[in-house]
Short mmCIF file of C-alpha atoms in Angstrom, two decimals:
data_model
loop_
_atom_site.label_atom_id
_atom_site.label_comp_id
_atom_site.label_asym_id
_atom_site.label_seq_id
_atom_site.Cartn_x
_atom_site.Cartn_y
_atom_site.Cartn_z
CA MET D 131 5.60 157.10 119.26
CA MET D 132 7.01 154.38 117.02
CA SER D 133 8.44 156.40 114.75
CA ALA D 134 10.70 158.21 117.53
CA ALA D 135 11.96 154.71 118.37
CA VAL D 136 12.60 154.34 115.07
CA ILE D 137 14.77 157.54 114.64
CA HIS D 138 16.46 156.44 117.75
CA LEU D 139 17.19 153.17 116.56
CA ARG D 140 18.34 154.55 113.40
CA ARG D 141 20.57 157.29 114.75
CA TYR D 142 22.17 155.01 117.31
CA LEU D 143 22.98 152.55 114.03
CA ALA D 144 24.59 155.49 112.59
CA PHE D 145 26.34 156.16 115.56
CA LEU D 146 27.54 152.77 115.84
CA GLY D 147 28.41 152.63 111.98
CA LEU D 148 30.87 155.79 112.47
CA ALA D 149 31.95 154.45 115.55
CA VAL D 150 33.36 151.25 113.86
CA ALA D 151 34.32 152.95 110.69
CA LEU D 152 36.48 155.45 112.40
CA GLY D 153 37.74 153.69 115.59
CA TRP D 154 38.64 150.15 114.11
CA PRO D 155 41.31 150.90 111.88
CA ALA D 156 42.56 153.06 114.75
CA LEU D 157 42.51 150.21 116.86
CA ALA D 158 44.06 147.95 114.60
CA LEU D 159 46.48 150.05 113.59
CA ALA D 160 47.53 150.75 117.44
CA ALA D 161 47.65 146.76 117.77
CA GLY D 162 50.19 146.77 114.73
CA THR D 163 47.59 144.78 112.39
CA SER D 164 45.61 146.33 109.13
CA THR D 165 42.31 145.35 108.40
CA THR D 166 42.80 146.03 104.60
CA ALA D 167 46.11 144.98 104.16
CA ALA D 168 46.62 141.19 103.14
CA PRO D 169 48.46 139.13 105.72
CA PRO D 170 51.95 139.19 104.80
CA PRO D 171 53.24 136.13 102.81
CA ALA D 172 54.90 133.28 104.25
CA ALA D 173 58.95 133.82 104.05
CA PRO D 174 60.03 131.77 101.12
CA PRO D 175 61.75 128.81 102.08
CA PRO D 176 65.68 129.11 101.51
CA PRO D 177 67.21 127.60 98.43
CA ALA D 178 68.38 124.70 98.08
CA PRO D 179 72.30 124.47 98.34
CA PRO D 180 74.01 122.95 95.17
CA PRO D 181 74.98 119.26 94.90
CA GLY D 182 77.67 118.24 97.10
CA PHE D 183 77.11 121.10 99.37
CA GLU D 184 73.96 119.70 101.07
CA ARG D 185 74.23 119.63 105.16
CA VAL D 186 75.55 115.85 106.34
CA ALA D 187 72.50 114.20 108.05
CA GLY D 188 72.84 114.35 111.70
CA ALA D 189 75.39 116.97 111.31
CA PRO D 190 74.81 119.94 114.09
CA ASP D 191 73.10 123.08 112.82
CA THR D 192 75.55 125.29 110.53
CA GLU D 193 73.83 128.69 111.50
CA LYS D 194 75.82 129.42 113.96
CA VAL D 195 79.09 129.00 112.54
CA ASP D 196 81.17 131.90 111.72
CA ALA D 197 82.06 131.82 108.03
CA ASN D 198 84.46 134.68 108.63
CA GLN D 199 86.45 132.81 110.76
CA LEU D 200 86.92 129.86 108.68
CA VAL D 201 87.73 131.72 105.84
CA VAL D 202 90.24 134.02 107.32
CA ALA D 203 92.09 130.26 109.11
CA ALA D 204 91.75 129.05 105.69
CA TYR D 205 93.93 131.90 103.64
CA ALA D 206 95.83 132.55 106.55
CA VAL D 207 96.97 128.50 106.61
CA PHE D 208 97.36 128.91 102.39
CA PHE D 209 99.91 131.81 103.30
CA ALA D 210 101.90 130.57 106.08
CA GLY D 211 102.12 127.45 104.43
CA MET D 212 103.70 128.73 100.66
CA PHE D 213 105.78 131.23 102.59
CA GLY D 214 106.65 128.99 105.11
CA TYR D 215 107.99 126.35 102.57
CA LEU D 216 109.92 129.42 100.63
CA ILE D 217 111.71 130.20 103.65
CA TYR D 218 112.70 126.48 104.30
CA ILE D 219 113.87 126.11 100.97
CA ALA D 220 115.95 129.58 101.05
CA ARG D 221 117.43 128.63 104.63
CA LYS D 222 118.21 125.06 103.33
CA GLN D 223 120.01 126.53 100.48
CA ALA D 224 122.20 128.98 102.22
CA GLU D 225 122.97 126.43 104.78
CA MET D 226 124.27 124.28 101.97
CA ALA D 227 126.18 127.01 100.17
CA LYS D 228 127.99 127.82 103.14
CA GLU D 229 128.90 124.20 103.79
CA MET D 230 129.96 123.97 100.54
CA ALA D 231 132.26 127.05 100.51
CA GLU D 232 134.06 125.93 103.95
CA LEU D 233 134.58 122.50 102.38
CA ALA D 234 135.97 123.69 99.24
CA SER D 235 138.44 126.43 101.13
CA ARG D 236 139.66 123.36 102.89
CA ILE D 237 140.17 121.19 100.26
CA ASP D 238 142.20 123.95 98.55
CA ARG D 239 144.32 124.70 101.55
CA VAL D 240 145.28 120.87 101.75
CA LYS D 241 145.68 120.63 98.05
CA LYS D 242 147.91 123.81 98.00
CA SER D 243 150.35 122.18 101.04
CA MET M 1128 138.80 125.31 92.71
CA THR M 1129 135.47 125.10 90.61
CA THR M 1130 133.46 122.83 93.32
CA ASN M 1131 130.34 122.00 91.04
CA LEU M 1132 128.55 123.99 89.22
CA GLU M 1133 126.66 126.50 87.60
CA LEU M 1134 124.77 126.56 90.85
CA PHE M 1135 127.69 127.82 93.34
CA ASP M 1136 130.78 130.09 92.92
CA GLN M 1137 133.00 129.96 95.81
CA LYS M 1138 133.57 133.90 95.51
CA ASP M 1139 130.26 134.72 95.21
CA GLY M 1140 128.24 131.93 97.04
CA LEU M 1141 124.87 130.64 95.70
CA LYS M 1142 123.92 131.88 92.50
CA THR M 1143 120.20 132.21 92.07
CA PRO M 1144 119.08 132.79 88.21
CA PRO M 1145 117.65 135.85 87.24
CA LEU M 1146 114.47 134.48 85.74
CA LEU M 1147 113.63 132.49 88.98
CA ILE M 1148 113.60 135.48 90.76
CA THR M 1149 111.49 137.06 88.28
CA LEU M 1150 109.13 134.05 88.19
CA SER M 1151 108.83 134.21 92.05
CA VAL M 1152 107.82 138.01 92.41
CA VAL M 1153 105.54 137.53 89.63
CA ALA M 1154 104.10 134.71 91.18
CA ALA M 1155 103.83 136.43 94.84
CA VAL M 1156 102.49 139.54 93.23
CA LEU M 1157 99.88 137.44 91.20
CA MET M 1158 98.41 135.69 94.58
CA GLY M 1159 98.24 138.98 96.23
CA VAL M 1160 96.28 140.52 93.64
CA SER M 1161 94.05 137.10 93.31
CA ALA M 1162 93.52 137.31 97.15
CA TRP M 1163 92.51 140.75 96.49
CA MET M 1164 89.98 139.65 93.99
CA VAL M 1165 88.42 136.86 95.78
CA PHE M 1166 87.42 139.46 98.77
CA PHE M 1167 86.67 142.68 97.04
CA TYR M 1168 85.92 141.72 92.78
CA ALA M 1169 84.33 138.38 93.33
CA PRO M 1170 80.78 138.34 93.80
CA THR M 1171 79.38 136.13 97.21
CA GLU M 1172 77.87 133.20 96.24
CA LYS M 1173 74.00 133.20 97.04
CA VAL M 1174 73.31 129.98 99.12
CA MET M 1175 76.95 128.98 100.71
CA GLY M 1176 77.60 132.97 101.31
CA PHE M 1177 80.95 134.11 102.45
CA VAL M 1178 82.64 130.60 102.97
CA GLN M 1179 82.59 129.94 99.23
CA LYS M 1180 85.63 131.84 99.24
CA ILE M 1181 87.81 129.20 100.22
CA PHE M 1182 86.82 127.40 96.67
CA TYR M 1183 89.68 130.11 94.97
CA PHE M 1184 92.66 129.00 96.61
CA HIS M 1185 91.25 125.35 97.70
CA VAL M 1186 90.74 124.07 94.48
CA PRO M 1187 93.82 125.29 92.39
CA CYS M 1188 95.97 123.90 95.58
CA ALA M 1189 94.36 120.12 94.68
CA TRP M 1190 95.26 120.75 91.01
CA MET M 1191 98.74 121.38 92.27
CA THR M 1192 98.90 118.45 94.25
CA LEU M 1193 97.69 116.24 91.40
CA TRP M 1194 100.01 118.00 88.98
CA SER M 1195 103.09 116.67 91.00
CA ALA M 1196 101.54 113.05 90.04
CA PRO M 1197 103.43 113.01 86.37
CA LEU M 1198 106.70 114.44 87.72
CA MET M 1199 106.42 111.78 90.53
CA ALA M 1200 105.49 109.07 88.08
CA PHE M 1201 108.19 110.05 85.28
CA GLY M 1202 110.98 110.61 87.99
CA SER M 1203 110.52 107.42 90.00
CA ILE M 1204 110.10 105.27 86.71
CA ALA M 1205 113.22 106.60 85.24
CA TYR M 1206 115.20 106.16 88.66
CA LEU M 1207 114.05 102.75 88.73
CA ALA M 1208 115.54 102.09 85.10
CA THR M 1209 118.21 103.97 85.09
CA LYS M 1210 119.56 104.78 88.78
CA LYS M 1211 120.16 108.09 88.00
CA ASP M 1212 120.26 110.81 90.90
CA ARG M 1213 118.74 113.70 88.79
CA TYR M 1214 115.10 111.23 88.26
CA ASP M 1215 115.51 110.79 92.13
CA ARG M 1216 115.82 114.53 92.63
CA LEU M 1217 112.64 114.84 90.51
CA SER M 1218 110.93 112.74 91.89
CA ASP M 1219 111.71 113.71 95.22
CA ALA M 1220 110.42 117.18 94.67
CA GLY M 1221 107.17 116.49 93.07
CA VAL M 1222 106.65 114.58 96.67
CA GLU M 1223 107.32 117.66 98.71
CA LEU M 1224 105.37 119.56 96.49
CA ALA M 1225 102.71 117.33 96.43
CA ILE M 1226 102.75 117.02 100.38
CA LEU M 1227 102.83 121.07 100.61
CA PHE M 1228 99.39 121.80 98.81
CA GLY M 1229 97.95 118.48 99.94
CA THR M 1230 98.27 119.70 103.17
CA LEU M 1231 96.75 123.03 101.98
CA VAL M 1232 93.96 121.08 100.81
CA MET M 1233 93.52 118.90 103.65
CA ILE M 1234 92.91 121.98 105.92
CA SER M 1235 91.25 124.16 104.04
CA GLY M 1236 88.68 121.51 102.94
CA PRO M 1237 87.36 120.52 106.14
CA LEU M 1238 86.86 124.57 107.25
CA TRP M 1239 84.43 124.90 104.19
CA GLY M 1240 83.23 121.74 104.89
CA ARG M 1241 82.41 122.67 108.65
CA LYS M 1242 79.96 125.28 107.13
CA ALA M 1243 78.53 123.53 104.41
CA TRP M 1244 77.94 120.24 105.57
CA GLY M 1245 78.17 120.54 109.44
CA VAL M 1246 81.18 118.63 110.11
CA TYR M 1247 84.62 118.93 109.35
CA TRP M 1248 85.20 115.45 107.73
CA VAL M 1249 83.57 112.59 105.90
CA TRP M 1250 84.89 109.06 105.09
CA ASP M 1251 83.55 110.30 101.11
CA ALA M 1252 85.49 108.54 98.35
CA ARG M 1253 87.47 111.90 97.54
CA LEU M 1254 88.48 112.42 100.96
CA THR M 1255 89.41 109.25 102.01
CA SER M 1256 91.59 108.62 98.73
CA PHE M 1257 93.15 111.84 98.85
CA LEU M 1258 94.14 111.69 102.78
CA VAL M 1259 95.66 108.13 101.80
CA MET M 1260 97.71 109.78 99.02
CA VAL M 1261 98.78 112.28 101.19
CA LEU M 1262 99.89 109.85 103.85
CA THR M 1263 101.47 107.81 101.54
CA LEU M 1264 103.66 110.58 100.25
CA VAL M 1265 104.89 111.74 103.60
CA ALA M 1266 105.83 107.65 104.11
CA CYS M 1267 107.78 108.45 100.97
CA LYS M 1268 109.75 111.21 102.79
CA ILE M 1269 109.90 109.09 105.93
CA VAL M 1270 111.70 105.93 104.14
CA ARG M 1271 114.27 108.47 102.16
CA ALA M 1272 115.16 109.73 105.43
CA TYR M 1273 115.66 106.41 107.38
CA ALA M 1274 115.64 103.27 105.01
CA GLY M 1275 119.56 103.28 104.44
CA PRO M 1276 121.07 102.42 101.08
CA SER M 1277 117.99 101.26 99.44
CA ALA M 1278 116.12 104.27 100.66
CA LYS M 1279 115.95 105.67 97.15
CA THR M 1280 114.53 102.74 95.30
CA ILE M 1281 111.51 102.29 98.11
CA ALA M 1282 110.64 105.59 97.82
CA ALA M 1283 110.27 105.30 94.13
CA GLY M 1284 107.76 102.40 94.68
CA LEU M 1285 106.14 104.44 97.20
CA SER M 1286 105.59 107.23 94.64
CA ILE M 1287 104.23 105.27 91.90
CA LEU M 1288 101.87 103.70 94.63
CA ALA M 1289 100.47 107.37 95.44
CA VAL M 1290 100.59 108.13 91.49
CA VAL M 1291 98.19 105.56 91.11
CA ASN M 1292 96.37 106.97 94.30
CA ALA M 1293 96.30 110.43 92.79
CA LEU M 1294 94.19 108.64 89.23
CA PHE M 1295 91.90 107.52 91.73
CA VAL M 1296 91.26 110.52 93.51
CA TRP M 1297 90.76 112.22 90.10
CA VAL M 1298 88.01 109.77 89.13
CA SER M 1299 86.50 109.38 92.39
CA VAL M 1300 83.81 112.15 92.32
CA ASP M 1301 82.64 111.00 89.03
CA LEU M 1302 82.33 107.28 89.67
CA TRP M 1303 81.34 107.55 93.43
CA ARG M 1304 78.70 110.54 94.20
CA GLY M 1305 79.51 110.93 97.59
CA THR M 1306 79.48 114.19 99.48
CA HIS M 1307 82.20 115.57 97.97
CA PRO M 1308 80.82 118.34 95.55
CA PRO M 1309 81.40 117.37 91.68
CA LYS M 1310 83.30 119.70 89.56
CA LEU M 1311 81.47 122.73 89.36
CA VAL M 1312 84.20 125.23 87.80
CA ALA M 1313 81.73 125.61 84.35
CA THR M 1314 78.76 126.50 86.57
CA LEU M 1315 80.39 129.59 87.94
CA GLN M 1316 79.42 133.34 87.11
CA VAL M 1317 81.83 135.06 84.86
CA GLU M 1318 83.26 137.33 87.89
CA MET M 1319 84.13 134.56 89.63
CA LYS M 1320 85.44 132.81 86.75
CA GLN M 1321 87.71 135.25 86.21
CA VAL M 1322 89.12 135.23 89.74
CA PHE M 1323 89.11 131.40 89.74
CA TRP M 1324 91.42 131.07 86.57
CA LEU M 1325 93.73 134.20 87.68
CA SER M 1326 94.14 132.43 90.78
CA VAL M 1327 95.14 128.95 88.92
CA LEU M 1328 97.50 131.32 86.97
CA SER M 1329 99.33 132.75 90.18
CA PHE M 1330 99.45 128.91 91.82
CA HIS M 1331 101.06 127.47 88.53
CA LEU M 1332 103.47 130.09 88.35
CA ALA M 1333 103.95 129.55 92.14
CA TYR M 1334 104.31 125.89 91.63
CA PHE M 1335 107.10 126.10 88.72
CA ALA M 1336 109.29 128.40 91.13
CA MET M 1337 109.38 126.51 93.80
CA LEU M 1338 109.98 123.54 91.88
CA TRP M 1339 112.68 125.14 90.23
CA ALA M 1340 113.75 126.27 93.44
CA ARG M 1341 113.40 122.80 95.27
CA LEU M 1342 115.27 121.01 92.31
CA ARG M 1343 118.13 123.53 92.67
CA MET M 1344 118.32 122.51 96.32
CA GLY M 1345 118.58 118.82 95.67
CA LYS M 1346 121.32 119.41 93.21
CA LEU M 1347 123.16 121.33 95.44
CA ARG M 1348 122.75 118.55 98.10
CA THR M 1349 124.47 115.94 95.54
CA ALA M 1350 127.19 118.37 94.83
CA LEU M 1351 127.57 118.87 98.67
CA ASP M 1352 127.81 114.98 99.08
CA ARG M 1353 130.94 115.19 95.95
CA LEU M 1354 132.42 117.61 97.86
CA ALA M 1355 132.12 115.96 101.01
CA ILE M 1356 133.75 112.48 99.21
CA LYS M 1357 136.48 114.74 98.13
CA SER M 1358 137.18 116.17 101.23
CA THR M 1359 137.60 112.76 102.64
CA GLU M 1360 139.50 111.58 99.80
CA ALA M 1361 142.02 114.72 100.26
CA GLY M 1362 142.21 113.25 104.01
CA LEU M 1363 139.99 116.20 105.77
CA ASP M 1364 137.65 114.76 108.38
#
């Protein structure tokens, strides 16, 4: 009688062990976790910015600022400024040259007459 | 009639020296190559990211602004000592180029600052002294246009004030560690350094081409003024 109970108990424990051994990893896998793998390490903190590039105290979050727009704006200003100045000089010189030519020819005409 | 000049010929109009044309073309091409290398050759800085690309044109612009200081100093002091127009023209050209490059610095710097610092502007020693310098130079131009017969003398005085301010701008970042970064060029990666120095070279060439063209414009203005006096003497309106 006792031996039959022991046998039942052993069978039950073996079944339970088997169920745990097979079923738990499947459940864990379904839940997206693993019992064998160590928990993922915490993400390393972002490297500190070099001196002179730290966020000013109290400034709003800079993560949402689009760097592409800022760079494009800066380079657009560089080229517009430089070429704009060149165009200004060229036009000014052309105007003055025209004025000089007119004045010189008028002086010539007066002198000849 | 020969009106002046090696600059101008009545028959052919304005004569531009081939060397000035060559210098301008080389500067423009190099600047284009620099811009290409900034985006396609220089690596992206790890911490600051893409916004650091502004550095390659921002710093040379600041150097060009400060380059104008010795020109302005020499031109202004020589003009005050001799009252010769050619020194005034040199000082005026230096002031104008300093305003141009200074304005580019004042626009590009805050765009970078918005990402790095979180704000466009801080009242840091370098930023503030730079702003004061640019405003003094703008005052020079306003005085030159509206101050009448003594305009050149007052403009020369203001230019000298701006030069003293430029020296202050140069040392401010070492004397007071404010928000503006210290001098960083030595710490750059090799590829970044290559692109940076190419950009510096292209800006120097562009600066000298612009200075040359601006000096010619000043010379032409003087010649035109003389011709106007001649025409008045000849009985023309």
